[in-house]
JSON list of C-alpha atoms in Angstrom, two decimals:
[
{"chain": "R", "resi": 17, "resn": "MET", "atom": "CA", "xyz": [-17.47, 44.70, 8.64]},
{"chain": "R", "resi": 18, "resn": "ASP", "atom": "CA", "xyz": [-14.44, 43.24, 6.35]},
{"chain": "R", "resi": 19, "resn": "GLU", "atom": "CA", "xyz": [-14.24, 40.54, 9.88]},
{"chain": "R", "resi": 20, "resn": "LEU", "atom": "CA", "xyz": [-17.10, 39.12, 8.95]},
{"chain": "R", "resi": 21, "resn": "VAL", "atom": "CA", "xyz": [-17.24, 38.24, 5.97]},
{"chain": "R", "resi": 22, "resn": "GLU", "atom": "CA", "xyz": [-13.49, 37.51, 6.08]},
{"chain": "R", "resi": 23, "resn": "ARG", "atom": "CA", "xyz": [-14.76, 34.66, 9.04]},
{"chain": "R", "resi": 24, "resn": "ILE", "atom": "CA", "xyz": [-17.82, 33.79, 6.07]},
{"chain": "R", "resi": 25, "resn": "ILE", "atom": "CA", "xyz": [-15.55, 33.62, 3.83]},
{"chain": "R", "resi": 26, "resn": "SER", "atom": "CA", "xyz": [-12.98, 30.63, 6.18]},
{"chain": "R", "resi": 27, "resn": "ILE", "atom": "CA", "xyz": [-15.87, 28.54, 7.58]},
{"chain": "R", "resi": 28, "resn": "ILE", "atom": "CA", "xyz": [-16.50, 28.32, 3.55]},
{"chain": "R", "resi": 29, "resn": "ASN", "atom": "CA", "xyz": [-13.60, 27.22, 2.17]},
{"chain": "R", "resi": 30, "resn": "GLN", "atom": "CA", "xyz": [-12.36, 25.18, 5.25]},
{"chain": "R", "resi": 31, "resn": "ARG", "atom": "CA", "xyz": [-15.49, 22.88, 4.74]},
{"chain": "R", "resi": 32, "resn": "GLU", "atom": "CA", "xyz": [-15.09, 22.51, 0.90]},
{"chain": "R", "resi": 33, "resn": "GLN", "atom": "CA", "xyz": [-11.59, 20.92, 2.35]},
{"chain": "R", "resi": 34, "resn": "ASN", "atom": "CA", "xyz": [-13.70, 19.31, 4.92]},
{"chain": "R", "resi": 35, "resn": "THR", "atom": "CA", "xyz": [-14.53, 15.56, 4.76]},
{"chain": "R", "resi": 36, "resn": "LEU", "atom": "CA", "xyz": [-16.85, 14.26, 7.38]},
{"chain": "R", "resi": 37, "resn": "PHE", "atom": "CA", "xyz": [-15.92, 9.93, 8.29]},
{"chain": "R", "resi": 38, "resn": "LEU", "atom": "CA", "xyz": [-18.93, 7.91, 9.50]},
{"chain": "R", "resi": 39, "resn": "SER", "atom": "CA", "xyz": [-19.56, 4.70, 10.07]},
{"chain": "R", "resi": 40, "resn": "CYS", "atom": "CA", "xyz": [-22.36, 2.25, 8.59]},
{"chain": "R", "resi": 41, "resn": "ARG", "atom": "CA", "xyz": [-22.87, -0.06, 11.63]},
{"chain": "R", "resi": 42, "resn": "THR", "atom": "CA", "xyz": [-22.55, 3.18, 13.97]},
{"chain": "R", "resi": 43, "resn": "PRO", "atom": "CA", "xyz": [-23.50, 6.33, 12.79]},
{"chain": "R", "resi": 44, "resn": "SER", "atom": "CA", "xyz": [-23.26, 8.62, 15.58]},
{"chain": "R", "resi": 45, "resn": "GLN", "atom": "CA", "xyz": [-22.75, 11.62, 14.18]},
{"chain": "R", "resi": 46, "resn": "ILE", "atom": "CA", "xyz": [-26.92, 11.67, 12.40]},
{"chain": "R", "resi": 47, "resn": "ASN", "atom": "CA", "xyz": [-28.47, 12.58, 16.36]},
{"chain": "R", "resi": 48, "resn": "GLN", "atom": "CA", "xyz": [-26.01, 16.28, 15.39]},
{"chain": "R", "resi": 49, "resn": "GLY", "atom": "CA", "xyz": [-28.42, 17.33, 12.69]},
{"chain": "R", "resi": 50, "resn": "ILE", "atom": "CA", "xyz": [-26.89, 19.20, 9.69]},
{"chain": "R", "resi": 51, "resn": "SER", "atom": "CA", "xyz": [-24.00, 20.94, 12.15]},
{"chain": "R", "resi": 52, "resn": "GLY", "atom": "CA", "xyz": [-22.24, 17.55, 10.07]},
{"chain": "R", "resi": 53, "resn": "PHE", "atom": "CA", "xyz": [-23.15, 19.49, 6.54]},
{"chain": "R", "resi": 54, "resn": "LEU", "atom": "CA", "xyz": [-22.42, 23.35, 7.31]},
{"chain": "R", "resi": 55, "resn": "TYR", "atom": "CA", "xyz": [-19.49, 21.70, 8.28]},
{"chain": "R", "resi": 56, "resn": "ASN", "atom": "CA", "xyz": [-18.36, 19.08, 6.12]},
{"chain": "R", "resi": 57, "resn": "LYS", "atom": "CA", "xyz": [-18.31, 19.15, 2.90]},
{"chain": "R", "resi": 58, "resn": "HIS", "atom": "CA", "xyz": [-17.87, 15.39, 2.34]},
{"chain": "R", "resi": 59, "resn": "ILE", "atom": "CA", "xyz": [-19.25, 12.84, 3.66]},
{"chain": "R", "resi": 60, "resn": "HIS", "atom": "CA", "xyz": [-17.65, 9.08, 3.65]},
{"chain": "R", "resi": 61, "resn": "LEU", "atom": "CA", "xyz": [-19.49, 6.26, 4.35]},
{"chain": "R", "resi": 62, "resn": "THR", "atom": "CA", "xyz": [-17.30, 3.06, 5.96]},
{"chain": "R", "resi": 63, "resn": "GLU", "atom": "CA", "xyz": [-18.72, -0.34, 6.26]},
{"chain": "R", "resi": 64, "resn": "VAL", "atom": "CA", "xyz": [-21.63, -0.02, 4.15]},
{"chain": "R", "resi": 65, "resn": "ASP", "atom": "CA", "xyz": [-23.55, -3.92, 3.24]},
{"chain": "R", "resi": 66, "resn": "ILE", "atom": "CA", "xyz": [-26.32, -4.15, 0.64]},
{"chain": "R", "resi": 67, "resn": "LEU", "atom": "CA", "xyz": [-28.43, -3.85, 1.91]},
{"chain": "R", "resi": 68, "resn": "PHE", "atom": "CA", "xyz": [-28.23, -0.51, 3.60]},
{"chain": "R", "resi": 69, "resn": "LEU", "atom": "CA", "xyz": [-27.75, -0.13, -0.37]},
{"chain": "R", "resi": 70, "resn": "GLU", "atom": "CA", "xyz": [-30.69, -1.14, -1.38]},
{"chain": "R", "resi": 71, "resn": "ARG", "atom": "CA", "xyz": [-32.52, 1.06, 1.65]},
{"chain": "R", "resi": 72, "resn": "PHE", "atom": "CA", "xyz": [-30.88, 3.75, 0.14]},
{"chain": "R", "resi": 73, "resn": "ILE", "atom": "CA", "xyz": [-31.36, 4.05, -3.58]},
{"chain": "R", "resi": 74, "resn": "LYS", "atom": "CA", "xyz": [-35.61, 3.25, -1.77]},
{"chain": "R", "resi": 75, "resn": "LYS", "atom": "CA", "xyz": [-34.58, 6.12, 0.04]},
{"chain": "R", "resi": 76, "resn": "ASP", "atom": "CA", "xyz": [-36.33, 4.97, 2.83]},
{"chain": "R", "resi": 77, "resn": "ASP", "atom": "CA", "xyz": [-37.44, 7.39, 5.30]},
{"chain": "R", "resi": 78, "resn": "GLN", "atom": "CA", "xyz": [-38.21, 4.74, 8.11]},
{"chain": "R", "resi": 79, "resn": "ASP", "atom": "CA", "xyz": [-33.80, 4.35, 8.01]},
{"chain": "R", "resi": 80, "resn": "PRO", "atom": "CA", "xyz": [-32.32, 7.45, 10.11]},
{"chain": "R", "resi": 81, "resn": "LEU", "atom": "CA", "xyz": [-29.00, 7.59, 8.41]},
{"chain": "R", "resi": 82, "resn": "VAL", "atom": "CA", "xyz": [-30.81, 7.05, 4.90]},
{"chain": "R", "resi": 83, "resn": "LYS", "atom": "CA", "xyz": [-32.64, 9.86, 5.58]},
{"chain": "R", "resi": 84, "resn": "TRP", "atom": "CA", "xyz": [-30.27, 12.13, 6.83]},
{"chain": "R", "resi": 85, "resn": "LEU", "atom": "CA", "xyz": [-27.92, 11.95, 3.91]},
{"chain": "R", "resi": 86, "resn": "TYR", "atom": "CA", "xyz": [-30.87, 12.45, 1.29]},
{"chain": "R", "resi": 87, "resn": "GLN", "atom": "CA", "xyz": [-30.27, 16.21, 3.69]},
{"chain": "R", "resi": 88, "resn": "SER", "atom": "CA", "xyz": [-27.16, 16.31, 3.03]},
{"chain": "R", "resi": 89, "resn": "TYR", "atom": "CA", "xyz": [-27.53, 16.75, -1.17]},
{"chain": "R", "resi": 90, "resn": "ASP", "atom": "CA", "xyz": [-29.58, 19.97, 0.20]},
{"chain": "R", "resi": 91, "resn": "TYR", "atom": "CA", "xyz": [-26.34, 21.03, 1.65]},
{"chain": "R", "resi": 92, "resn": "ASP", "atom": "CA", "xyz": [-24.74, 20.40, -1.46]},
{"chain": "R", "resi": 93, "resn": "CYS", "atom": "CA", "xyz": [-22.61, 17.68, -0.30]},
{"chain": "R", "resi": 94, "resn": "SER", "atom": "CA", "xyz": [-21.17, 14.94, -1.57]},
{"chain": "R", "resi": 95, "resn": "LEU", "atom": "CA", "xyz": [-21.46, 11.18, -1.14]},
{"chain": "R", "resi": 96, "resn": "THR", "atom": "CA", "xyz": [-18.75, 8.69, -0.96]},
{"chain": "R", "resi": 97, "resn": "PHE", "atom": "CA", "xyz": [-20.30, 5.02, 0.48]},
{"chain": "R", "resi": 98, "resn": "GLU", "atom": "CA", "xyz": [-16.63, 2.48, 0.65]},
{"chain": "R", "resi": 99, "resn": "LEU", "atom": "CA", "xyz": [-17.93, -0.94, 0.26]},
{"chain": "R", "resi": 100, "resn": "ALA", "atom": "CA", "xyz": [-18.36, -3.66, 2.94]},
{"chain": "R", "resi": 101, "resn": "PHE", "atom": "CA", "xyz": [-18.28, -6.86, 0.10]},
{"chain": "R", "resi": 102, "resn": "SER", "atom": "CA", "xyz": [-15.76, -7.44, -3.32]},
{"chain": "R", "resi": 103, "resn": "ASN", "atom": "CA", "xyz": [-19.06, -8.80, -5.55]},
{"chain": "R", "resi": 104, "resn": "THR", "atom": "CA", "xyz": [-19.79, -6.23, -7.64]},
{"chain": "R", "resi": 105, "resn": "ASP", "atom": "CA", "xyz": [-22.45, -8.36, -9.32]},
{"chain": "R", "resi": 106, "resn": "LEU", "atom": "CA", "xyz": [-24.68, -6.96, -6.38]},
{"chain": "R", "resi": 107, "resn": "ILE", "atom": "CA", "xyz": [-23.60, -3.12, -6.42]},
{"chain": "R", "resi": 108, "resn": "PRO", "atom": "CA", "xyz": [-27.22, -1.29, -8.28]},
{"chain": "R", "resi": 109, "resn": "ASN", "atom": "CA", "xyz": [-26.41, 0.40, -11.36]},
{"chain": "R", "resi": 110, "resn": "GLU", "atom": "CA", "xyz": [-29.33, 2.46, -9.60]},
{"chain": "R", "resi": 111, "resn": "LEU", "atom": "CA", "xyz": [-26.41, 4.91, -7.87]},
{"chain": "R", "resi": 112, "resn": "PHE", "atom": "CA", "xyz": [-24.72, 5.32, -11.19]},
{"chain": "R", "resi": 113, "resn": "ASN", "atom": "CA", "xyz": [-27.93, 6.87, -12.90]},
{"chain": "R", "resi": 114, "resn": "GLU", "atom": "CA", "xyz": [-30.33, 7.71, -10.03]},
{"chain": "R", "resi": 115, "resn": "CYS", "atom": "CA", "xyz": [-28.52, 8.72, -6.84]},
{"chain": "R", "resi": 116, "resn": "SER", "atom": "CA", "xyz": [-24.92, 11.09, -7.29]},
{"chain": "R", "resi": 117, "resn": "VAL", "atom": "CA", "xyz": [-22.33, 8.84, -4.52]},
{"chain": "R", "resi": 118, "resn": "LYS", "atom": "CA", "xyz": [-19.33, 8.09, -5.31]},
{"chain": "R", "resi": 119, "resn": "LEU", "atom": "CA", "xyz": [-18.64, 4.21, -4.61]},
{"chain": "R", "resi": 120, "resn": "LEU", "atom": "CA", "xyz": [-14.99, 2.62, -3.62]},
{"chain": "R", "resi": 121, "resn": "ASN", "atom": "CA", "xyz": [-13.93, -0.51, -2.53]},
{"chain": "R", "resi": 122, "resn": "ASN", "atom": "CA", "xyz": [-12.26, -1.54, 0.59]},
{"chain": "R", "resi": 123, "resn": "GLN", "atom": "CA", "xyz": [-9.11, -1.11, -0.91]},
{"chain": "R", "resi": 124, "resn": "GLY", "atom": "CA", "xyz": [-10.01, 2.93, -1.99]},
{"chain": "R", "resi": 125, "resn": "LYS", "atom": "CA", "xyz": [-10.47, 1.77, -5.68]},
{"chain": "R", "resi": 126, "resn": "GLN", "atom": "CA", "xyz": [-13.66, 3.97, -7.36]},
{"chain": "R", "resi": 127, "resn": "TYR", "atom": "CA", "xyz": [-16.35, 1.95, -8.91]},
{"chain": "R", "resi": 128, "resn": "PHE", "atom": "CA", "xyz": [-17.01, 3.09, -12.99]},
{"chain": "R", "resi": 129, "resn": "LEU", "atom": "CA", "xyz": [-20.83, 2.24, -14.62]},
{"chain": "R", "resi": 130, "resn": "PHE", "atom": "CA", "xyz": [-21.41, 4.55, -17.35]},
{"chain": "R", "resi": 131, "resn": "PRO", "atom": "CA", "xyz": [-24.24, 4.44, -19.11]},
{"chain": "R", "resi": 132, "resn": "ASN", "atom": "CA", "xyz": [-23.93, 4.52, -22.79]},
{"chain": "R", "resi": 133, "resn": "LYS", "atom": "CA", "xyz": [-23.84, 2.03, -24.89]},
{"chain": "R", "resi": 134, "resn": "VAL", "atom": "CA", "xyz": [-20.52, 2.59, -25.88]},
{"chain": "R", "resi": 135, "resn": "ILE", "atom": "CA", "xyz": [-17.84, 3.29, -24.21]},
{"chain": "R", "resi": 136, "resn": "THR", "atom": "CA", "xyz": [-15.54, 5.88, -26.09]},
{"chain": "R", "resi": 137, "resn": "TYR", "atom": "CA", "xyz": [-11.96, 7.36, -25.35]},
{"chain": "R", "resi": 138, "resn": "GLN", "atom": "CA", "xyz": [-13.47, 10.87, -24.36]},
{"chain": "R", "resi": 139, "resn": "LYS", "atom": "CA", "xyz": [-15.66, 8.95, -21.46]},
{"chain": "R", "resi": 140, "resn": "ILE", "atom": "CA", "xyz": [-12.08, 6.71, -19.74]},
{"chain": "R", "resi": 141, "resn": "ALA", "atom": "CA", "xyz": [-10.02, 9.37, -20.39]},
{"chain": "R", "resi": 142, "resn": "MET", "atom": "CA", "xyz": [-9.63, 10.36, -16.28]},
{"chain": "R", "resi": 143, "resn": "LEU", "atom": "CA", "xyz": [-9.70, 6.52, -15.03]},
{"chain": "R", "resi": 144, "resn": "THR", "atom": "CA", "xyz": [-6.33, 5.50, -13.61]},
{"chain": "R", "resi": 145, "resn": "GLN", "atom": "CA", "xyz": [-5.11, 2.12, -11.53]},
{"chain": "R", "resi": 146, "resn": "ASN", "atom": "CA", "xyz": [-7.20, 3.02, -8.62]},
{"chain": "R", "resi": 147, "resn": "ASP", "atom": "CA", "xyz": [-10.34, 3.09, -10.85]},
{"chain": "R", "resi": 148, "resn": "ILE", "atom": "CA", "xyz": [-12.62, -0.42, -11.53]},
{"chain": "R", "resi": 149, "resn": "LEU", "atom": "CA", "xyz": [-14.95, 0.35, -14.84]},
{"chain": "R", "resi": 150, "resn": "LEU", "atom": "CA", "xyz": [-17.87, -1.35, -14.45]},
{"chain": "R", "resi": 151, "resn": "LEU", "atom": "CA", "xyz": [-19.27, -2.85, -17.59]},
{"chain": "R", "resi": 152, "resn": "ALA", "atom": "CA", "xyz": [-22.72, -4.73, -18.93]},
{"chain": "R", "resi": 153, "resn": "ALA", "atom": "CA", "xyz": [-22.95, -7.32, -21.03]},
{"chain": "R", "resi": 154, "resn": "ASN", "atom": "CA", "xyz": [-24.41, -5.31, -23.71]},
{"chain": "R", "resi": 155, "resn": "GLN", "atom": "CA", "xyz": [-21.81, -2.28, -23.96]},
{"chain": "R", "resi": 156, "resn": "LEU", "atom": "CA", "xyz": [-18.98, -2.08, -26.72]},
{"chain": "R", "resi": 157, "resn": "VAL", "atom": "CA", "xyz": [-15.56, 0.01, -26.08]},
{"chain": "R", "resi": 158, "resn": "THR", "atom": "CA", "xyz": [-13.91, 1.76, -28.82]},
{"chain": "R", "resi": 159, "resn": "ASP", "atom": "CA", "xyz": [-10.09, 0.98, -29.76]},
{"chain": "R", "resi": 160, "resn": "LEU", "atom": "CA", "xyz": [-9.11, 3.58, -28.83]},
{"chain": "R", "resi": 161, "resn": "ALA", "atom": "CA", "xyz": [-10.71, 3.28, -25.17]},
{"chain": "R", "resi": 162, "resn": "LYS", "atom": "CA", "xyz": [-8.92, -0.29, -25.10]},
{"chain": "R", "resi": 163, "resn": "ASP", "atom": "CA", "xyz": [-5.84, 0.85, -25.42]},
{"chain": "R", "resi": 164, "resn": "ARG", "atom": "CA", "xyz": [-5.57, 3.61, -23.03]},
{"chain": "R", "resi": 165, "resn": "LEU", "atom": "CA", "xyz": [-8.01, 0.95, -19.88]},
{"chain": "R", "resi": 166, "resn": "GLN", "atom": "CA", "xyz": [-4.55, -1.01, -20.38]},
{"chain": "R", "resi": 167, "resn": "GLU", "atom": "CA", "xyz": [-1.89, 1.47, -20.99]},
{"chain": "R", "resi": 168, "resn": "LYS", "atom": "CA", "xyz": [-3.44, 3.36, -17.31]},
{"chain": "R", "resi": 169, "resn": "LYS", "atom": "CA", "xyz": [-4.10, -0.11, -16.40]},
{"chain": "R", "resi": 170, "resn": "VAL", "atom": "CA", "xyz": [-8.01, 0.65, -14.88]},
{"chain": "R", "resi": 171, "resn": "ILE", "atom": "CA", "xyz": [-9.66, -3.22, -13.74]},
{"chain": "R", "resi": 172, "resn": "VAL", "atom": "CA", "xyz": [-12.25, -3.97, -15.95]},
{"chain": "R", "resi": 173, "resn": "VAL", "atom": "CA", "xyz": [-15.25, -6.64, -14.70]},
{"chain": "R", "resi": 174, "resn": "GLU", "atom": "CA", "xyz": [-18.07, -7.07, -16.94]},
{"chain": "R", "resi": 175, "resn": "LYS", "atom": "CA", "xyz": [-20.96, -7.95, -17.31]},
{"chain": "R", "resi": 176, "resn": "ASP", "atom": "CA", "xyz": [-21.05, -12.19, -18.90]},
{"chain": "R", "resi": 177, "resn": "ALA", "atom": "CA", "xyz": [-24.22, -13.25, -20.68]},
{"chain": "R", "resi": 178, "resn": "SER", "atom": "CA", "xyz": [-25.56, -14.34, -17.24]},
{"chain": "R", "resi": 179, "resn": "SER", "atom": "CA", "xyz": [-25.04, -11.89, -15.37]},
{"chain": "R", "resi": 180, "resn": "THR", "atom": "CA", "xyz": [-21.99, -12.61, -13.59]},
{"chain": "R", "resi": 181, "resn": "PHE", "atom": "CA", "xyz": [-19.07, -10.83, -13.15]},
{"chain": "R", "resi": 182, "resn": "ARG", "atom": "CA", "xyz": [-15.39, -11.75, -13.86]},
{"chain": "R", "resi": 183, "resn": "ARG", "atom": "CA", "xyz": [-12.46, -9.48, -13.11]},
{"chain": "R", "resi": 184, "resn": "ASN", "atom": "CA", "xyz": [-9.37, -9.06, -15.53]},
{"chain": "R", "resi": 185, "resn": "LEU", "atom": "CA", "xyz": [-8.21, -6.53, -17.70]},
{"chain": "R", "resi": 186, "resn": "MET", "atom": "CA", "xyz": [-9.39, -5.71, -20.93]},
{"chain": "R", "resi": 187, "resn": "LYS", "atom": "CA", "xyz": [-7.44, -7.54, -24.48]},
{"chain": "R", "resi": 188, "resn": "LYS", "atom": "CA", "xyz": [-7.18, -6.14, -27.44]},
{"chain": "R", "resi": 189, "resn": "ASN", "atom": "CA", "xyz": [-8.56, -8.47, -29.63]}
]
């Protein structure tokens, strides 16, 4: 009996480390049903375009990949989407607020968007130069947070009043 328990614990520990990589353009793994979830804690989807993001947000049950990815939440999987486009203006806010998805650009930098009106040091303390902070037009950043963003060389993309994004590093005022 102890051998069986050890084997199960080993499989569970291995699963925690495993990542299943799929392409959004050729999602062959979804035909295998739940086996991908049983052996992989993390699902990494590459070549994700804006049309797929829209279907994902709308929980389009006609799209087999979307349906399969939502099923992964039942198995406590984490999702990472590697975007195939660079225009951050096209990234829907719902992905950060309603969907539990990690978003990366094609260079592996992770996007972060916080719903708070004021972004504090506490919110951004763990961000690094491998992260991109998206700011809405009406969000404010405390001076201490600005200092930290500049110190860590975090890329900040601000949404201006005309809803366009411009890339810059935080400047001290």
